mmCIF file of C-alpha atoms and ligand atoms in Angstrom:
data_model
loop_
_atom_site.group_PDB
_atom_site.id
_atom_site.type_symbol
_atom_site.label_atom_id
_atom_site.label_comp_id
_atom_site.label_asym_id
_atom_site.label_seq_id
_atom_site.Cartn_x
_atom_site.Cartn_y
_atom_site.Cartn_z
ATOM 1 C CA MET E 1 -9.659 -14.055 17.480
ATOM 2 C CA ARG E 2 -7.543 -17.091 16.214
ATOM 3 C CA VAL E 3 -3.913 -16.562 15.654
ATOM 4 C CA LEU E 4 -2.790 -18.908 12.755
ATOM 5 C CA LYS E 5 0.970 -19.339 12.376
ATOM 6 C CA THR E 6 1.108 -22.039 9.416
ATOM 7 C CA ILE E 7 -0.590 -22.630 6.224
ATOM 8 C CA GLY E 8 -2.138 -25.755 7.524
ATOM 9 C CA GLU E 9 -3.714 -23.972 10.234
ATOM 10 C CA LEU E 10 -5.008 -21.324 7.856
ATOM 11 C CA ARG E 11 -6.469 -24.078 5.591
ATOM 12 C CA ASP E 12 -8.162 -25.820 8.518
ATOM 13 C CA TYR E 13 -9.589 -22.626 9.709
ATOM 14 C CA ARG E 14 -10.784 -21.525 6.176
ATOM 15 C CA GLY E 15 -12.308 -24.954 5.529
ATOM 16 C CA GLY E 16 -14.589 -24.513 8.532
ATOM 17 C CA LEU E 17 -16.045 -21.166 7.572
ATOM 18 C CA LYS E 18 -19.432 -20.656 6.183
ATOM 19 C CA GLY E 19 -20.424 -17.335 4.664
ATOM 20 C CA SER E 20 -18.343 -14.604 3.097
ATOM 21 C CA VAL E 21 -14.574 -14.014 3.900
ATOM 22 C CA GLY E 22 -12.673 -10.783 3.865
ATOM 23 C CA LEU E 23 -8.991 -10.628 3.799
ATOM 24 C CA VAL E 24 -6.791 -7.633 4.684
ATOM 25 C CA PRO E 25 -3.197 -8.108 3.752
ATOM 26 C CA THR E 26 -0.750 -6.215 5.769
ATOM 27 C CA MET E 27 2.945 -5.900 6.843
ATOM 28 C CA GLY E 28 2.059 -5.039 10.341
ATOM 29 C CA PHE E 29 2.956 -2.199 12.561
ATOM 30 C CA LEU E 30 -0.756 -1.264 12.395
ATOM 31 C CA HIS E 31 -2.317 2.124 12.304
ATOM 32 C CA GLU E 32 -5.626 3.747 11.602
ATOM 33 C CA GLY E 33 -4.967 3.225 7.761
ATOM 34 C CA HIS E 34 -4.897 -0.711 8.251
ATOM 35 C CA LEU E 35 -7.705 -0.499 10.771
ATOM 36 C CA SER E 36 -10.073 1.358 8.353
ATOM 37 C CA LEU E 37 -9.641 -1.657 5.902
ATOM 38 C CA VAL E 38 -10.301 -4.135 8.802
ATOM 39 C CA ARG E 39 -13.405 -2.223 9.920
ATOM 40 C CA ARG E 40 -14.899 -2.209 6.432
ATOM 41 C CA SER E 41 -14.247 -5.929 5.847
ATOM 42 C CA ILE E 42 -16.122 -6.464 9.319
ATOM 43 C CA ILE E 43 -18.964 -4.592 8.109
ATOM 44 C CA GLU E 44 -19.082 -6.351 4.653
ATOM 45 C CA CYS E 45 -18.059 -9.860 5.274
ATOM 46 C CA ASP E 46 -18.937 -12.666 7.756
ATOM 47 C CA HIS E 47 -15.462 -13.416 8.686
ATOM 48 C CA THR E 48 -12.402 -11.228 8.560
ATOM 49 C CA VAL E 49 -8.860 -12.585 8.314
ATOM 50 C CA VAL E 50 -5.944 -10.102 8.507
ATOM 51 C CA SER E 51 -2.514 -11.217 7.363
ATOM 52 C CA ILE E 52 0.758 -9.940 8.807
ATOM 53 C CA PHE E 53 3.790 -10.678 6.932
ATOM 54 C CA VAL E 54 6.743 -8.495 6.231
ATOM 55 C CA ASN E 55 7.331 -9.845 2.565
ATOM 56 C CA PRO E 56 11.084 -10.198 1.777
ATOM 57 C CA THR E 57 10.473 -10.725 -1.932
ATOM 58 C CA GLN E 58 9.088 -7.076 -2.381
ATOM 59 C CA PHE E 59 12.072 -5.407 -0.826
ATOM 60 C CA GLY E 60 15.204 -4.594 -2.755
ATOM 61 C CA PRO E 61 18.632 -5.595 -1.422
ATOM 62 C CA ALA E 62 19.463 -2.095 -0.147
ATOM 63 C CA GLU E 63 16.072 -1.453 1.285
ATOM 64 C CA ASP E 64 14.571 -1.702 4.902
ATOM 65 C CA PHE E 65 13.384 -5.312 5.175
ATOM 66 C CA ASN E 66 15.596 -6.067 8.322
ATOM 67 C CA ASN E 67 14.729 -2.685 9.986
ATOM 68 C CA TYR E 68 11.019 -2.618 9.006
ATOM 69 C CA PRO E 69 9.053 -1.772 12.186
ATOM 70 C CA ARG E 70 7.536 -4.803 13.819
ATOM 71 C CA ASP E 71 5.398 -5.113 16.896
ATOM 72 C CA THR E 72 3.312 -8.306 16.900
ATOM 73 C CA GLU E 73 1.908 -8.052 20.347
ATOM 74 C CA ARG E 74 0.584 -4.512 19.850
ATOM 75 C CA ASP E 75 -0.982 -5.408 16.488
ATOM 76 C CA LEU E 76 -2.674 -8.511 17.996
ATOM 77 C CA GLY E 77 -4.217 -6.230 20.657
ATOM 78 C CA LEU E 78 -5.422 -3.660 17.932
ATOM 79 C CA LEU E 79 -6.949 -6.556 15.829
ATOM 80 C CA GLU E 80 -8.560 -8.017 18.697
ATOM 81 C CA SER E 81 -10.245 -4.767 19.781
ATOM 82 C CA ALA E 82 -11.308 -4.104 16.044
ATOM 83 C CA GLY E 83 -13.062 -7.380 16.021
ATOM 84 C CA ALA E 84 -11.038 -9.317 13.416
ATOM 85 C CA ASN E 85 -11.754 -13.020 13.538
ATOM 86 C CA ALA E 86 -8.356 -14.489 12.606
ATOM 87 C CA VAL E 87 -4.827 -13.337 11.985
ATOM 88 C CA PHE E 88 -2.486 -15.143 9.770
ATOM 89 C CA LEU E 89 1.132 -14.637 11.083
ATOM 90 C CA PRO E 90 3.409 -16.790 8.962
ATOM 91 C CA GLY E 91 7.171 -16.971 9.201
ATOM 92 C CA VAL E 92 9.163 -16.360 6.074
ATOM 93 C CA GLU E 93 10.090 -20.117 5.542
ATOM 94 C CA GLU E 94 6.318 -20.917 5.818
ATOM 95 C CA MET E 95 5.336 -18.591 3.151
ATOM 96 C CA TYR E 96 8.489 -19.484 0.920
ATOM 97 C CA ALA E 97 9.271 -23.055 1.141
ATOM 98 C CA PRO E 98 12.995 -24.001 0.208
ATOM 99 C CA GLY E 99 13.243 -24.166 -3.504
ATOM 100 C CA ALA E 100 10.114 -22.306 -4.460
ATOM 101 C CA ASP E 101 10.761 -20.016 -7.384
ATOM 102 C CA THR E 102 7.417 -19.434 -9.235
ATOM 103 C CA LEU E 103 6.727 -15.960 -9.377
ATOM 104 C CA VAL E 104 3.803 -13.759 -10.656
ATOM 105 C CA LEU E 105 5.321 -11.316 -13.290
ATOM 106 C CA PRO E 106 3.030 -8.288 -13.490
ATOM 107 C CA GLY E 107 2.924 -6.389 -16.886
ATOM 108 C CA ARG E 108 3.824 -2.932 -17.928
ATOM 109 C CA ILE E 109 1.591 -1.169 -15.391
ATOM 110 C CA ALA E 110 4.468 -2.291 -12.854
ATOM 111 C CA ASP E 111 7.301 -0.872 -14.755
ATOM 112 C CA ARG E 112 6.555 2.956 -13.998
ATOM 113 C CA LEU E 113 6.533 5.141 -10.899
ATOM 114 C CA GLU E 114 7.355 2.855 -7.899
ATOM 115 C CA GLY E 115 8.391 -0.090 -10.197
ATOM 116 C CA ALA E 116 10.986 2.122 -12.061
ATOM 117 C CA VAL E 117 12.555 3.017 -8.788
ATOM 118 C CA ARG E 118 12.047 -0.299 -6.878
ATOM 119 C CA PRO E 119 12.752 -3.010 -9.772
ATOM 120 C CA GLY E 120 11.018 -6.361 -8.852
ATOM 121 C CA HIS E 121 9.036 -4.749 -6.075
ATOM 122 C CA PHE E 122 5.690 -5.496 -7.767
ATOM 123 C CA LYS E 123 6.731 -9.119 -8.711
ATOM 124 C CA GLY E 124 7.140 -9.710 -5.003
ATOM 125 C CA VAL E 125 3.837 -7.995 -4.093
ATOM 126 C CA ALA E 126 1.862 -9.743 -6.835
ATOM 127 C CA THR E 127 3.283 -13.015 -5.849
ATOM 128 C CA VAL E 128 2.660 -12.808 -2.009
ATOM 129 C CA VAL E 129 -0.860 -11.480 -2.760
ATOM 130 C CA LEU E 130 -1.748 -14.370 -5.007
ATOM 131 C CA LYS E 131 -0.424 -16.768 -2.325
ATOM 132 C CA LEU E 132 -2.587 -15.148 0.315
ATOM 133 C CA PHE E 133 -5.672 -15.108 -2.005
ATOM 134 C CA ASN E 134 -5.024 -18.999 -2.701
ATOM 135 C CA LEU E 135 -4.671 -19.623 1.071
ATOM 136 C CA ALA E 136 -7.322 -17.614 2.617
ATOM 137 C CA GLN E 137 -9.878 -17.909 -0.505
ATOM 138 C CA PRO E 138 -11.394 -14.496 0.401
ATOM 139 C CA HIS E 139 -14.512 -13.324 -1.376
ATOM 140 C CA ARG E 140 -13.226 -9.819 -0.936
ATOM 141 C CA ALA E 141 -9.783 -8.349 -0.313
ATOM 142 C CA TYR E 142 -9.176 -4.822 1.092
ATOM 143 C CA PHE E 143 -6.384 -2.462 0.021
ATOM 144 C CA GLY E 144 -5.582 1.164 0.724
ATOM 145 C CA GLN E 145 -5.559 3.935 -1.999
ATOM 146 C CA LYS E 146 -2.329 5.126 -0.231
ATOM 147 C CA ASP E 147 -0.478 2.426 -2.347
ATOM 148 C CA ALA E 148 -2.298 3.462 -5.733
ATOM 149 C CA GLN E 149 0.045 1.504 -8.047
ATOM 150 C CA GLN E 150 -0.191 -1.591 -5.845
ATOM 151 C CA VAL E 151 -4.018 -1.436 -6.142
ATOM 152 C CA ALA E 152 -3.576 -1.045 -10.096
ATOM 153 C CA VAL E 153 -1.220 -4.001 -10.272
ATOM 154 C CA ILE E 154 -3.449 -6.178 -8.157
ATOM 155 C CA ARG E 155 -6.539 -5.261 -9.968
ATOM 156 C CA LYS E 156 -4.804 -6.123 -13.296
ATOM 157 C CA MET E 157 -3.547 -9.575 -11.792
ATOM 158 C CA VAL E 158 -7.008 -10.410 -10.680
ATOM 159 C CA ALA E 159 -8.579 -9.653 -13.978
ATOM 160 C CA ASP E 160 -5.662 -11.222 -16.156
ATOM 161 C CA LEU E 161 -5.397 -14.332 -14.044
ATOM 162 C CA ASN E 162 -9.183 -14.721 -13.407
ATOM 163 C CA VAL E 163 -8.803 -14.635 -9.717
ATOM 164 C CA PRO E 164 -12.203 -14.875 -8.055
ATOM 165 C CA VAL E 165 -11.777 -12.132 -5.503
ATOM 166 C CA GLU E 166 -13.447 -8.605 -5.309
ATOM 167 C CA VAL E 167 -10.917 -5.926 -4.863
ATOM 168 C CA VAL E 168 -12.093 -3.248 -2.504
ATOM 169 C CA VAL E 169 -10.135 -0.007 -2.110
ATOM 170 C CA MET E 170 -10.452 2.432 0.787
ATOM 171 C CA PRO E 171 -9.361 5.979 1.025
ATOM 172 C CA THR E 172 -6.058 7.216 2.398
ATOM 173 C CA VAL E 173 -6.245 7.816 6.104
ATOM 174 C CA ARG E 174 -4.135 10.835 7.156
ATOM 175 C CA GLU E 175 -2.752 12.673 10.110
ATOM 176 C CA ALA E 176 -4.384 15.813 11.248
ATOM 177 C CA ASP E 177 -1.758 17.849 9.249
ATOM 178 C CA GLY E 178 -2.452 15.744 6.083
ATOM 179 C CA LEU E 179 0.566 13.317 6.357
ATOM 180 C CA ALA E 180 -0.594 9.869 5.105
ATOM 181 C CA MET E 181 -0.356 7.244 7.718
ATOM 182 C CA SER E 182 2.484 4.859 7.218
ATOM 183 C CA SER E 183 4.406 2.376 9.225
ATOM 184 C CA ARG E 184 7.455 4.031 7.895
ATOM 185 C CA ASN E 185 6.499 7.345 9.607
ATOM 186 C CA SER E 186 7.904 5.809 12.710
ATOM 187 C CA TYR E 187 11.430 6.251 11.253
ATOM 188 C CA LEU E 188 11.035 10.081 11.079
ATOM 189 C CA THR E 189 12.750 12.320 13.729
ATOM 190 C CA THR E 190 10.578 15.148 15.029
ATOM 191 C CA GLU E 191 12.284 17.607 12.505
ATOM 192 C CA GLU E 192 11.639 15.148 9.671
ATOM 193 C CA ARG E 193 8.030 14.558 10.635
ATOM 194 C CA GLN E 194 7.414 18.282 10.471
ATOM 195 C CA ALA E 195 9.210 18.254 6.870
ATOM 196 C CA ALA E 196 7.263 15.255 5.773
ATOM 197 C CA THR E 197 3.987 17.423 5.573
ATOM 198 C CA VAL E 198 5.444 18.741 2.184
ATOM 199 C CA LEU E 199 4.234 15.621 0.431
ATOM 200 C CA TYR E 200 0.491 16.308 1.146
ATOM 201 C CA ARG E 201 1.045 20.142 0.853
ATOM 202 C CA SER E 202 2.473 19.635 -2.761
ATOM 203 C CA LEU E 203 -0.575 17.332 -3.696
ATOM 204 C CA ARG E 204 -3.032 19.934 -2.571
ATOM 205 C CA LEU E 205 -1.058 22.642 -4.515
ATOM 206 C CA ALA E 206 -1.696 20.328 -7.674
ATOM 207 C CA GLU E 207 -5.217 19.878 -6.904
ATOM 208 C CA ASP E 208 -5.691 23.738 -6.466
ATOM 209 C CA LEU E 209 -3.824 24.493 -9.655
ATOM 210 C CA ILE E 210 -5.981 22.190 -11.659
ATOM 211 C CA ALA E 211 -9.074 23.349 -9.943
ATOM 212 C CA ALA E 212 -8.089 26.906 -11.056
ATOM 213 C CA GLY E 213 -7.819 25.713 -14.599
ATOM 214 C CA GLU E 214 -4.207 24.624 -15.022
ATOM 215 C CA ARG E 215 -4.207 21.702 -17.550
ATOM 216 C CA ASP E 216 -0.383 21.335 -18.437
ATOM 217 C CA PRO E 217 1.149 18.550 -16.457
ATOM 218 C CA VAL E 218 4.627 19.989 -17.012
ATOM 219 C CA ILE E 219 3.654 23.104 -14.979
ATOM 220 C CA VAL E 220 1.655 21.224 -12.285
ATOM 221 C CA ARG E 221 4.628 18.894 -11.717
ATOM 222 C CA GLN E 222 7.136 21.992 -11.766
ATOM 223 C CA ARG E 223 5.190 23.852 -9.358
ATOM 224 C CA MET E 224 5.026 20.691 -7.015
ATOM 225 C CA ILE E 225 8.846 20.170 -7.379
ATOM 226 C CA ASP E 226 9.531 23.819 -6.597
ATOM 227 C CA LEU E 227 7.435 23.504 -3.250
ATOM 228 C CA ILE E 228 9.010 20.247 -2.390
ATOM 229 C CA ASN E 229 12.549 21.794 -2.974
ATOM 230 C CA THR E 230 11.791 24.467 -0.282
ATOM 231 C CA GLU E 231 12.136 21.788 2.282
ATOM 232 C CA PRO E 232 15.907 21.128 2.836
ATOM 233 C CA LEU E 233 15.396 17.532 4.197
ATOM 234 C CA ALA E 234 13.267 16.449 1.196
ATOM 235 C CA SER E 235 14.706 14.850 -1.983
ATOM 236 C CA ILE E 236 12.446 13.689 -4.842
ATOM 237 C CA ASP E 237 12.225 10.221 -6.354
ATOM 238 C CA TYR E 238 9.343 11.263 -8.676
ATOM 239 C CA VAL E 239 6.505 13.480 -9.238
ATOM 240 C CA SER E 240 3.779 12.158 -11.446
ATOM 241 C CA VAL E 241 0.609 13.291 -13.110
ATOM 242 C CA ALA E 242 -0.662 10.222 -14.754
ATOM 243 C CA ASP E 243 -3.848 8.559 -16.257
ATOM 244 C CA ALA E 244 -5.349 6.908 -13.175
ATOM 245 C CA SER E 245 -5.823 3.552 -14.793
ATOM 246 C CA SER E 246 -2.872 2.994 -17.182
ATOM 247 C CA LEU E 247 -0.445 5.052 -15.001
ATOM 248 C CA GLU E 248 0.871 6.541 -18.276
ATOM 249 C CA GLU E 249 1.982 10.242 -17.804
ATOM 250 C CA LEU E 250 -0.496 12.721 -19.202
ATOM 251 C CA THR E 251 0.221 15.230 -21.775
ATOM 252 C CA PHE E 252 -2.887 17.132 -20.868
ATOM 253 C CA VAL E 253 -4.609 17.011 -17.577
ATOM 254 C CA ALA E 254 -7.752 14.961 -18.029
ATOM 255 C CA LYS E 255 -9.786 13.207 -15.119
ATOM 256 C CA PRO E 256 -9.503 10.736 -13.733
ATOM 257 C CA ALA E 257 -5.777 11.626 -12.919
ATOM 258 C CA LEU E 258 -3.475 10.125 -10.501
ATOM 259 C CA ILE E 259 -1.176 12.734 -8.947
ATOM 260 C CA SER E 260 1.594 10.838 -7.100
ATOM 261 C CA LEU E 261 4.945 11.165 -5.706
ATOM 262 C CA ALA E 262 7.730 9.485 -3.792
ATOM 263 C CA VAL E 263 10.069 11.793 -1.584
ATOM 264 C CA ARG E 264 12.878 10.984 0.639
ATOM 265 C CA ILE E 265 12.704 12.763 3.957
ATOM 266 C CA GLY E 266 16.231 12.193 5.435
ATOM 267 C CA ARG E 267 16.677 8.515 4.934
ATOM 268 C CA THR E 268 13.039 7.671 5.038
ATOM 269 C CA ARG E 269 11.255 7.113 1.746
ATOM 270 C CA LEU E 270 7.473 8.221 1.574
ATOM 271 C CA ILE E 271 4.825 7.998 -0.913
ATOM 272 C CA ASP E 272 1.487 9.608 -1.361
ATOM 273 C CA ASN E 273 -1.023 10.302 -3.985
ATOM 274 C CA ILE E 274 -4.417 11.702 -4.662
ATOM 275 C CA ILE E 275 -7.000 10.846 -7.543
ATOM 276 C CA LEU E 276 -8.815 13.836 -9.130
ATOM 277 C CA SER E 277 -12.073 12.038 -10.393
HETATM 278 P P1 LIG T 1 1.389 -2.192 4.420
HETATM 279 O O1 LIG T 1 1.097 -2.739 5.891
HETATM 280 O O2 LIG T 1 2.109 -0.854 4.212
HETATM 281 O O3 LIG T 1 1.712 -3.222 3.315
HETATM 282 O O4 LIG T 1 -0.147 -1.892 4.070
HETATM 283 C C1 LIG T 1 -1.172 -2.900 4.208
HETATM 284 C C2 LIG T 1 -2.556 -2.287 3.676
HETATM 285 O O5 LIG T 1 -2.891 -1.021 4.207
HETATM 286 C C3 LIG T 1 -2.223 -1.820 2.007
HETATM 287 O O6 LIG T 1 -3.409 -2.091 1.336
HETATM 288 C C4 LIG T 1 -2.080 -0.297 2.193
HETATM 289 O O7 LIG T 1 -2.465 0.344 0.968
HETATM 290 C C5 LIG T 1 -3.022 -0.062 3.378
HETATM 291 N N1 LIG T 1 -2.674 1.344 4.021
HETATM 292 C C6 LIG T 1 -1.416 1.637 4.452
HETATM 293 N N2 LIG T 1 -1.521 2.889 4.788
HETATM 294 C C7 LIG T 1 -2.704 3.374 4.672
HETATM 295 C C8 LIG T 1 -3.335 4.690 4.876
HETATM 296 N N3 LIG T 1 -2.614 5.836 5.528
HETATM 297 N N4 LIG T 1 -4.746 4.695 4.723
HETATM 298 C C9 LIG T 1 -5.389 3.647 4.117
HETATM 299 N N5 LIG T 1 -4.834 2.388 3.744
HETATM 300 C C10 LIG T 1 -3.479 2.287 4.151
#
């Protein structure tokens, strides 16, 4: 497995490849969710490049950029065992040269949900992902459904800017008790880890209500909120029942619907979602 630290190294490596290339963009501190994307890329592509870059432009000033968990040695071992061909591991100055100030500005799809709570977040995501696409020139790029709005923003960017990349989306990988795997789960204390199951429990409640015939999103949301509020360590950022492609809140539950939420467990902010299709 090649470890590439500079843009020049990545460009040279890419220039020498024949056949299809898959890119898996990550911020590292890898878990089974990330590795599911890597494995899919290895199955579908001749070469798999994984990027590990904690991207400062997608973090707000009061967010956890400095504390974001990092363990490069462990990540490299996991990727080597999984069979990745190359890892792109740039520093911040490598990705953002002094004076670089051109950004990708996503449209209205980035204004709701995560974008409403984290202004500028998707501008940072879209900018770094387009840069990674331009550098690695993948045929396919792999993303997780866990970050549903990120998928929607990137799909829209790829369509609107005619980016020649196929976006592949993989299902959310969960712990045995339903908690979606996330690098940020490492912040949770034992008590908080237990409380964090309330996210998935509330998604399952919504799924059950809708399966039983409930079509009023106000009622679905309220039942989810009531359940989450039984958990003293949880505080809700948002609970949403939205159209899965426009992300607009529904007035009547029709499929495909994206049921998503962001909840703080203690000081850790977690997101999760399910799609009813
Ligand atoms: P991150 O390192 O958090 O930026 O995530 C890198 C990629 O892995 C993104 O496309 C995420 O959506 C995806 N991902 C993160 N957690 C999971 C999970 N539990 N299941 C599937 N994909 C995931």
